[in-house]
């Protein structure tokens, strides 16, 4: 269509001067009017060719050139869509969030004002298309969507979880969900826990630069002290660093009463409780790259008590697995024919070793002293480019040193020397160096017979030290 052209698809259409009125079929297809890149569909559509004003009534939908869709029972807009009014307004944003209001007014090209509105980032329909109550929503007396500020502002906002009001704020704002990164409050996280009570987490994102930001996320709890979460992210020319942490000053909460007398079986002290989860990864020019992870927590159950999101992540050369935290420093060198890695790490375990069915707070956890400090762990592989004796040669070597503070066993030739109990015994340190050479060749005869001669050699050297004196054994190599 040209700039002044109008396309009409309807059951019937009439024209009086510049006013075109299109009527859809009763109980059937709605009328459709397309002009200036916009499409308007409703039971009845009127369009003024002179002024460009369009109005619609009955199941109205308006599609903008960028793909946005708005719904209303009645609406009217000017030629440039800078001013308009809608009744029973609803729209779905590009990220799946929904915004609905009793009435909506567009004031100028950058501001939308909604009265008695509801915003939700959650689905409002089930898999069968039936309406359902969103898990989280914000209801407000007035909502202003400022497209220039790229923010949504609320007046008299009520936060709901499952349709139940849990928090009231006279004023509230957050970035438009279509914004990839902008400073401001993010959508709050609201939940309930038997230990913390009603919990509201209000994340605030502070964008320092295109390559750096902070996420400050205090968690306010109904029954215990607040918990402050922080996250810092920075992207460099050749790598990235992400650091997370949290802090509170509170005593443990949960079931510590195994005998049922109403009193905790162990002292529950109020003290500082915190965690840190960080990683960095750098890949400068050349064959070398390096990185680190730093993962520690003051309490074995801190992540569970305060619902810390995604604490167990694979961000380094080695992964601590579920309910184990790993702090490591590593470097790698890789070429087409060789690979070398050098690493050192320690592990903190949050795994339950023995469950107390009477009081889960008294569970016994895996002893960190039984887990080794690994320093170093070296792995190397090399394959010559030229064939060796007509075949392919591969060389591999590795070395590792393990240090433990608690005894978990050791290789002995006389098991009868192990005492009945090793509780409290010091850990056994061990070291190993291994080398391996593998040569293979494929030979095919003229008769079609195929031979694969090979040679595989491996050498290992072990050293064991710091054996418990109770074993009556000397250090061995």
Coordinates of C-alpha atoms in Angstrom, one line a residue:
X1 CA 0.0 0.0 0.0
X2 CA 1.0 3.6 -0.6
X3 CA 1.3 6.1 2.2
X4 CA -2.4 7.1 1.7
X5 CA -3.7 3.6 0.9
X6 CA -6.1 1.7 3.0
X7 CA -6.8 -2.1 2.8
X8 CA -10.2 -3.3 4.1
X9 CA -11.3 -6.9 4.6
X10 CA -14.8 -7.1 6.1
X11 CA -18.3 -8.6 5.7
X12 CA -19.5 -5.2 4.8
X13 CA -18.0 -1.7 4.5
X14 CA -19.5 1.8 4.0
X15 CA -18.0 5.1 3.2
X16 CA -19.4 8.5 4.1
X17 CA -17.0 11.2 3.0
X18 CA -13.6 10.4 4.5
X19 CA -15.0 8.0 7.1
X20 CA -14.8 4.3 6.3
X21 CA -16.7 1.9 8.5
X22 CA -16.1 -1.9 8.2
X23 CA -18.3 -4.5 9.9
X24 CA -17.3 -8.1 10.5
X25 CA -19.5 -11.1 10.1
X26 CA -21.8 -11.7 13.1
X27 CA -20.2 -14.6 15.1
X28 CA -17.6 -15.0 12.4
X29 CA -14.5 -13.2 11.0
X30 CA -13.8 -9.7 12.3
X31 CA -13.3 -6.7 10.1
X32 CA -9.7 -5.9 9.2
X33 CA -8.2 -2.5 8.2
X34 CA -4.6 -2.1 7.3
X35 CA -3.0 1.4 6.9
X36 CA 0.4 3.0 7.4
X37 CA 2.0 -0.3 8.4
X38 CA -0.5 -1.0 11.2
X39 CA -3.2 -3.6 11.2
X40 CA -6.5 -3.1 13.2
X41 CA -9.0 -6.0 13.6
X42 CA -12.3 -5.9 15.5
X43 CA -16.0 -6.6 15.2
X44 CA -16.4 -3.0 13.9
X45 CA -13.6 -0.7 12.7
X46 CA -13.9 2.9 11.6
X47 CA -11.1 4.8 9.9
X48 CA -11.0 8.5 8.9
X49 CA -9.0 9.0 5.7
X50 CA -8.6 12.7 6.4
X51 CA -7.4 12.7 10.0
X52 CA -6.1 9.2 10.2
X53 CA -8.1 8.6 13.4
X54 CA -9.1 4.9 13.8
X55 CA -11.6 3.4 16.3
X56 CA -12.5 -0.1 17.0
X57 CA -15.1 -1.9 19.1
X58 CA -15.5 -5.6 20.0
X59 CA -12.5 -7.9 20.4
X60 CA -10.1 -5.3 19.0
X61 CA -6.5 -6.1 18.2
X62 CA -3.9 -3.7 16.8
X63 CA -0.6 -4.9 15.3
X64 CA 2.3 -2.5 15.0
X65 CA 5.0 -2.8 12.3
X66 CA 7.6 -4.1 14.9
X67 CA 5.3 -7.0 15.8
X68 CA 3.8 -5.8 19.1
X69 CA 0.2 -6.7 19.7
X70 CA -2.4 -4.9 21.9
X71 CA -5.9 -6.1 22.8
X72 CA -8.9 -4.1 23.9
X73 CA -12.7 -4.2 23.9
X74 CA -12.7 -0.6 22.6
X75 CA -9.9 1.6 21.4
X76 CA -9.3 4.9 19.5
X77 CA -6.0 6.2 18.2
X78 CA -4.7 9.1 16.1
X79 CA -2.9 8.8 12.8
X80 CA 0.6 8.5 14.3
X81 CA -0.4 6.3 17.2
X82 CA 1.0 8.9 19.6
X83 CA -2.3 9.5 21.3
X84 CA -4.9 6.9 22.0
X85 CA -7.4 5.5 24.5
X86 CA -8.3 1.8 25.1
X87 CA -10.8 0.0 27.4
X88 CA -10.1 -3.4 28.8
X89 CA -6.5 -3.1 27.5
X90 CA -4.0 -6.0 27.4
X91 CA -0.6 -6.5 25.7
X92 CA 2.1 -9.1 25.7
X93 CA 5.7 -8.0 25.7
X94 CA 8.4 -9.6 23.6
X95 CA 9.8 -11.6 26.5
X96 CA 6.4 -13.2 27.3
X97 CA 5.4 -10.8 30.1
X98 CA 1.8 -9.5 30.2
X99 CA 0.4 -6.1 31.0
X100 CA -3.3 -5.6 31.5
X101 CA -5.5 -2.6 32.6
X102 CA -9.1 -1.4 32.9
X103 CA -8.2 1.6 30.8
X104 CA -5.1 2.7 28.9
X105 CA -4.1 6.1 27.6
X106 CA -1.2 6.8 25.4
X107 CA 0.1 10.4 26.0
X108 CA 2.6 11.3 23.4
X109 CA 5.0 9.0 21.7
X110 CA 6.9 7.8 24.8
X111 CA 4.4 7.3 27.6
X112 CA 1.6 4.8 28.2
X113 CA -0.6 5.3 31.3
X114 CA -2.6 2.4 32.6
X115 CA -5.2 2.5 35.3
X116 CA -6.0 -0.4 37.6
X117 CA -3.4 -2.5 36.0
X118 CA -1.7 -5.9 36.5
X119 CA 1.8 -6.9 35.4
X120 CA 3.1 -10.5 35.4
X121 CA 6.2 -12.2 33.9
X122 CA 4.4 -15.6 34.3
X123 CA 2.0 -17.4 31.9
X124 CA -1.6 -16.4 32.3
X125 CA -3.0 -19.5 30.5
X126 CA -2.4 -23.2 31.0
X127 CA -1.3 -25.6 28.3
X128 CA -4.9 -26.0 27.0
X129 CA -5.3 -22.2 26.7
X130 CA -7.6 -21.8 29.7
X131 CA -6.9 -18.7 31.9
X132 CA -5.1 -19.3 35.2
X133 CA -3.9 -17.2 38.1
X134 CA -0.2 -16.2 37.5
X135 CA 2.3 -17.4 40.0
X136 CA 3.7 -13.8 40.6
X137 CA 2.0 -10.5 39.7
X138 CA 2.0 -6.8 40.5
X139 CA -1.3 -5.0 40.8
X140 CA -1.3 -1.2 40.9
X141 CA -3.7 1.7 40.9
X142 CA -1.7 3.3 38.1
X143 CA 1.2 2.1 35.9
X144 CA 3.2 4.3 33.6
X145 CA 5.3 2.7 30.9
X146 CA 8.0 5.3 29.9
X147 CA 9.5 4.2 26.6
X148 CA 12.2 7.0 26.8
X149 CA 13.4 6.0 30.2
X150 CA 12.7 2.3 29.3
X151 CA 11.1 1.8 32.7
X152 CA 7.7 0.8 34.2
X153 CA 6.6 2.9 37.2
X154 CA 3.8 1.9 39.7
X155 CA 1.7 3.7 42.2
X156 CA 0.1 1.8 45.1
X157 CA 1.6 -1.5 44.0
X158 CA 0.5 -4.8 45.6
X159 CA 2.7 -7.9 45.0
X160 CA 0.8 -11.2 44.8
X161 CA 2.0 -14.8 45.0
X162 CA -0.5 -17.2 43.6
X163 CA -3.1 -14.4 43.7
X164 CA -2.5 -13.8 47.5
X165 CA -1.3 -10.2 48.4
X166 CA 2.1 -10.4 50.3
X167 CA 3.6 -6.9 49.9
X168 CA 2.4 -3.3 49.4
X169 CA 4.6 -0.4 48.1
X170 CA 3.2 3.1 47.5
X171 CA 5.8 3.6 44.7
X172 CA 7.8 1.1 42.7
X173 CA 9.6 0.9 39.4
X174 CA 11.7 -1.5 37.4
X175 CA 13.3 -1.6 33.9
X176 CA 11.1 -2.4 31.0
X177 CA 11.4 -6.2 30.5
X178 CA 12.4 -5.6 26.9
X179 CA 15.6 -3.8 28.1
X180 CA 18.6 -6.1 28.0
X181 CA 20.6 -4.2 30.6
X182 CA 19.6 -1.1 32.5
X183 CA 20.0 0.1 36.1
X184 CA 17.0 -0.3 38.3
X185 CA 14.9 -2.6 40.4
X186 CA 14.2 -6.0 38.8
X187 CA 11.1 -8.1 39.3
X188 CA 11.0 -9.1 43.0
X189 CA 11.2 -12.8 44.1
X190 CA 8.6 -13.7 46.6
X191 CA 8.2 -17.1 48.3
X192 CA 7.4 -18.8 51.6
X193 CA 9.5 -21.1 53.7
X194 CA 8.7 -22.7 57.0
X195 CA 12.0 -21.5 58.5
X196 CA 12.2 -18.0 57.0
X197 CA 8.4 -17.3 56.7
X198 CA 7.4 -15.0 53.9
X199 CA 10.5 -14.0 52.0
X200 CA 10.8 -11.0 49.5
X201 CA 13.9 -10.5 47.5
X202 CA 14.2 -7.2 45.7
X203 CA 17.1 -7.3 43.2
X204 CA 18.6 -4.0 42.1
X205 CA 20.9 -3.9 39.0
X206 CA 23.5 -1.2 38.8
X207 CA 25.1 -1.0 35.3
X208 CA 28.5 0.5 35.6
X209 CA 29.5 0.2 32.0
X210 CA 28.7 -2.0 29.0
X211 CA 31.3 -4.5 30.4
X212 CA 30.6 -4.2 34.2
X213 CA 27.6 -4.4 36.5
X214 CA 26.5 -5.0 40.1
X215 CA 23.5 -6.9 41.3
X216 CA 22.4 -6.0 44.9
X217 CA 19.7 -8.3 46.1
X218 CA 18.6 -8.0 49.8
X219 CA 16.3 -10.8 51.0
X220 CA 13.7 -9.7 53.6
X221 CA 12.4 -12.5 55.8
X222 CA 9.4 -12.6 58.1
X223 CA 10.9 -14.8 60.8
X224 CA 14.7 -14.3 60.6
X225 CA 17.2 -11.5 59.9
X226 CA 17.6 -10.2 56.3
X227 CA 20.1 -11.8 54.0
X228 CA 22.2 -9.6 51.6
X229 CA 23.2 -11.1 48.2
X230 CA 25.8 -9.4 46.0
X231 CA 27.1 -10.1 42.5
X232 CA 29.8 -8.4 40.5
X233 CA 30.5 -9.1 36.9
X234 CA 33.3 -7.7 34.7
X235 CA 34.2 -8.6 31.2
X236 CA 37.8 -7.8 30.1
X237 CA 39.4 -7.9 26.7
X238 CA 40.6 -11.5 27.2
X239 CA 38.3 -12.9 29.9
X240 CA 35.6 -12.6 32.5
X241 CA 35.3 -12.5 36.3
X242 CA 32.0 -13.2 38.2
X243 CA 31.9 -12.9 42.0
X244 CA 28.9 -13.7 44.1
X245 CA 28.5 -13.5 47.9
X246 CA 26.1 -13.2 50.7
X247 CA 26.0 -12.3 54.4
X248 CA 23.7 -12.3 57.4
X249 CA 23.9 -12.2 61.2
X250 CA 21.6 -14.8 62.5
X251 CA 21.5 -18.1 64.4
X252 CA 20.6 -21.4 62.7
X253 CA 17.0 -22.2 62.3
X254 CA 15.3 -25.5 61.7
X255 CA 14.7 -28.7 63.7
X256 CA 17.4 -29.3 66.3
X257 CA 15.2 -31.0 68.9
X258 CA 15.7 -34.8 68.6
X259 CA 14.3 -35.7 72.1
X260 CA 11.1 -33.6 71.6
X261 CA 11.5 -31.6 74.8
X262 CA 11.0 -28.3 73.0
X263 CA 14.7 -27.2 73.4
X264 CA 17.5 -27.4 70.8
X265 CA 19.9 -30.2 71.6
X266 CA 22.9 -28.0 70.6
X267 CA 23.7 -24.4 71.3
X268 CA 22.4 -22.1 68.5
X269 CA 24.6 -19.1 68.4
X270 CA 23.9 -15.9 66.6
X271 CA 26.9 -15.2 64.4
X272 CA 28.0 -14.0 61.0
X273 CA 27.1 -16.4 58.2
X274 CA 28.2 -15.9 54.6
X275 CA 29.2 -17.5 51.3
X276 CA 31.3 -16.7 48.3
X277 CA 31.0 -18.1 44.8
X278 CA 33.3 -16.7 42.2
X279 CA 35.0 -17.7 39.0
X280 CA 37.2 -16.2 36.3
X281 CA 38.3 -17.4 32.9
X282 CA 40.9 -15.8 30.7
X283 CA 41.9 -16.7 27.1
X284 CA 44.7 -14.4 25.9
X285 CA 46.3 -14.6 22.5
X286 CA 48.5 -17.7 22.2
X287 CA 48.1 -21.3 23.3
X288 CA 47.8 -20.6 27.0
X289 CA 44.6 -19.9 29.0
X290 CA 43.9 -19.9 32.7
X291 CA 41.2 -19.5 35.2
X292 CA 40.0 -20.0 38.8
X293 CA 37.0 -20.7 41.0
X294 CA 36.5 -19.6 44.6
X295 CA 33.7 -21.4 46.4
X296 CA 33.2 -21.5 50.2
X297 CA 30.3 -21.2 52.7
X298 CA 30.3 -20.8 56.5
X299 CA 27.4 -23.2 57.0
X300 CA 26.7 -26.6 55.4
X301 CA 23.0 -25.8 55.0
X302 CA 23.2 -22.0 54.2
X303 CA 22.2 -22.5 50.5
X304 CA 19.2 -24.5 51.5
X305 CA 18.0 -22.3 54.3
X306 CA 18.2 -19.0 52.3
X307 CA 17.3 -20.5 48.9
X308 CA 20.5 -19.4 47.2
X309 CA 20.1 -19.9 43.4
X310 CA 22.4 -22.2 41.4
X311 CA 25.3 -22.6 43.9
X312 CA 26.7 -25.7 42.2
X313 CA 28.0 -24.7 38.8
X314 CA 30.7 -26.0 36.4
X315 CA 32.8 -22.9 35.9
X316 CA 36.4 -24.3 36.0
X317 CA 38.6 -27.0 34.7
X318 CA 37.3 -29.4 37.4
X319 CA 33.8 -29.6 38.8
X320 CA 33.0 -30.3 42.4
X321 CA 29.7 -32.1 41.6
X322 CA 26.4 -31.6 43.5
X323 CA 26.7 -30.4 47.1
X324 CA 30.5 -30.0 46.8
X325 CA 32.3 -26.7 46.4
X326 CA 35.6 -26.5 44.7
X327 CA 38.2 -23.7 44.8
X328 CA 40.8 -24.1 42.1
X329 CA 43.5 -22.4 40.1
X330 CA 44.5 -23.8 36.7
X331 CA 46.3 -23.1 33.4
X332 CA 46.1 -24.9 30.1
X333 CA 48.1 -25.0 26.9
X334 CA 46.7 -26.6 23.8
X335 CA 48.1 -26.9 20.3
X336 CA 47.2 -29.2 17.4
X337 CA 49.6 -31.8 18.6
X338 CA 49.9 -31.3 22.4
X339 CA 48.0 -30.5 25.6
X340 CA 49.2 -29.5 29.1
X341 CA 47.1 -28.6 32.1
X342 CA 48.3 -27.7 35.6
X343 CA 45.9 -27.2 38.5
X344 CA 45.5 -27.1 42.2
X345 CA 42.3 -27.3 44.1
X346 CA 40.5 -28.0 47.4
X347 CA 37.0 -29.1 48.1
X348 CA 34.3 -28.3 50.7
X349 CA 31.6 -30.9 51.0
X350 CA 28.0 -30.1 51.9
X351 CA 26.9 -33.7 51.6
X352 CA 25.0 -35.5 54.4
X353 CA 26.9 -38.5 55.7
X354 CA 24.4 -39.6 58.3
X355 CA 20.7 -38.5 58.4
X356 CA 19.1 -37.8 61.8
X357 CA 15.4 -38.7 61.2
X358 CA 14.4 -37.1 64.5
X359 CA 15.9 -33.7 63.8
X360 CA 17.3 -32.9 60.4
X361 CA 19.2 -30.0 61.8
X362 CA 21.4 -32.6 63.6
X363 CA 22.5 -34.4 60.4
X364 CA 26.1 -35.4 60.2
X365 CA 27.9 -34.1 57.2
X366 CA 30.9 -35.4 55.2
X367 CA 34.2 -34.3 56.9
X368 CA 36.1 -31.8 54.8
X369 CA 39.4 -33.0 56.4
X370 CA 38.9 -36.4 54.7
X371 CA 38.9 -34.7 51.3
X372 CA 42.3 -34.0 49.8
X373 CA 44.0 -30.8 48.8
X374 CA 45.3 -31.5 45.3
X375 CA 48.4 -29.6 44.5
X376 CA 49.5 -30.0 41.8
X377 CA 47.6 -32.0 39.3
X378 CA 49.4 -32.2 35.9
X379 CA 48.3 -33.8 32.7
X380 CA 50.2 -33.7 29.4
X381 CA 49.8 -35.3 26.0
X382 CA 51.9 -35.1 22.9
X383 CA 51.8 -36.7 19.4
X384 CA 54.6 -36.1 16.9
X385 CA 53.6 -34.9 13.5
X386 CA 55.8 -37.3 11.6
X387 CA 55.2 -41.1 11.7
X388 CA 57.5 -43.2 13.9
X389 CA 58.5 -46.5 12.2
X390 CA 55.5 -46.1 9.9
X391 CA 53.1 -45.8 12.8
X392 CA 51.6 -43.2 15.2
X393 CA 53.2 -42.5 18.5
X394 CA 51.4 -40.9 21.4
X395 CA 53.1 -39.9 24.7
X396 CA 51.2 -39.1 27.9
X397 CA 52.3 -38.1 31.3
X398 CA 50.6 -37.1 34.6
X399 CA 51.5 -36.2 38.1
X400 CA 49.5 -35.5 41.2
X401 CA 50.0 -34.8 44.9
X402 CA 47.3 -35.3 47.5
X403 CA 47.3 -34.0 51.1
X404 CA 44.7 -35.0 53.7
X405 CA 44.2 -33.8 57.3
X406 CA 42.1 -36.9 58.3
X407 CA 42.9 -40.6 57.9
X408 CA 40.7 -42.4 55.3
X409 CA 42.9 -45.4 54.7
X410 CA 46.2 -46.2 53.1
X411 CA 47.7 -49.0 51.0
X412 CA 49.4 -51.5 53.4
X413 CA 50.9 -54.9 52.9
X414 CA 49.9 -56.0 56.4
X415 CA 46.2 -55.1 57.1
X416 CA 46.5 -56.6 60.6
X417 CA 48.6 -53.6 61.6
X418 CA 45.7 -51.2 61.1
X419 CA 44.3 -50.4 64.6
X420 CA 40.6 -51.0 65.4
X421 CA 39.9 -47.3 65.3
X422 CA 41.5 -44.6 63.2
X423 CA 39.3 -41.8 64.6
X424 CA 41.5 -38.7 65.0
X425 CA 44.4 -40.1 63.1
X426 CA 46.2 -37.8 60.7
X427 CA 45.7 -38.0 57.0
X428 CA 48.0 -39.8 54.6
X429 CA 49.8 -37.8 51.9
X430 CA 50.5 -39.4 48.5
X431 CA 52.2 -38.5 45.3
X432 CA 52.2 -40.2 41.9
X433 CA 54.0 -39.7 38.6
X434 CA 52.9 -41.7 35.5
X435 CA 54.2 -42.0 32.0
X436 CA 52.7 -43.8 29.0
X437 CA 53.9 -44.4 25.5
X438 CA 51.6 -45.9 22.8
X439 CA 52.6 -46.8 19.3
X440 CA 50.2 -48.2 16.7
X441 CA 50.5 -49.0 13.0
X442 CA 48.1 -50.3 10.4
X443 CA 49.4 -52.7 7.8
X444 CA 47.3 -54.0 4.9
X445 CA 48.6 -56.7 2.6
X446 CA 47.9 -57.1 -1.1
X447 CA 45.6 -60.0 -0.2
X448 CA 43.5 -57.6 1.8
X449 CA 44.7 -58.8 5.2
X450 CA 44.9 -56.1 7.8
X451 CA 47.3 -56.1 10.8
X452 CA 47.5 -53.6 13.6
X453 CA 50.7 -54.1 15.6
X454 CA 51.0 -52.0 18.7
X455 CA 53.2 -51.3 21.7
X456 CA 51.8 -49.9 24.9
X457 CA 54.2 -49.0 27.8
X458 CA 53.2 -47.5 31.2
X459 CA 55.4 -46.6 34.2
X460 CA 54.0 -45.4 37.6
X461 CA 55.9 -44.2 40.6
X462 CA 54.2 -43.7 44.0
X463 CA 55.2 -42.0 47.2
X464 CA 53.3 -42.2 50.5
X465 CA 54.1 -40.1 53.5
X466 CA 52.8 -38.9 56.8
X467 CA 51.5 -42.3 57.8
X468 CA 49.9 -42.5 61.2
X469 CA 52.4 -43.7 63.9
X470 CA 49.8 -46.2 65.1
X471 CA 50.4 -48.2 61.9
X472 CA 54.0 -48.8 62.8
X473 CA 55.0 -48.2 59.2
X474 CA 57.6 -46.0 57.6
X475 CA 56.9 -43.7 54.7
X476 CA 57.1 -45.6 51.4
X477 CA 58.0 -44.9 47.8

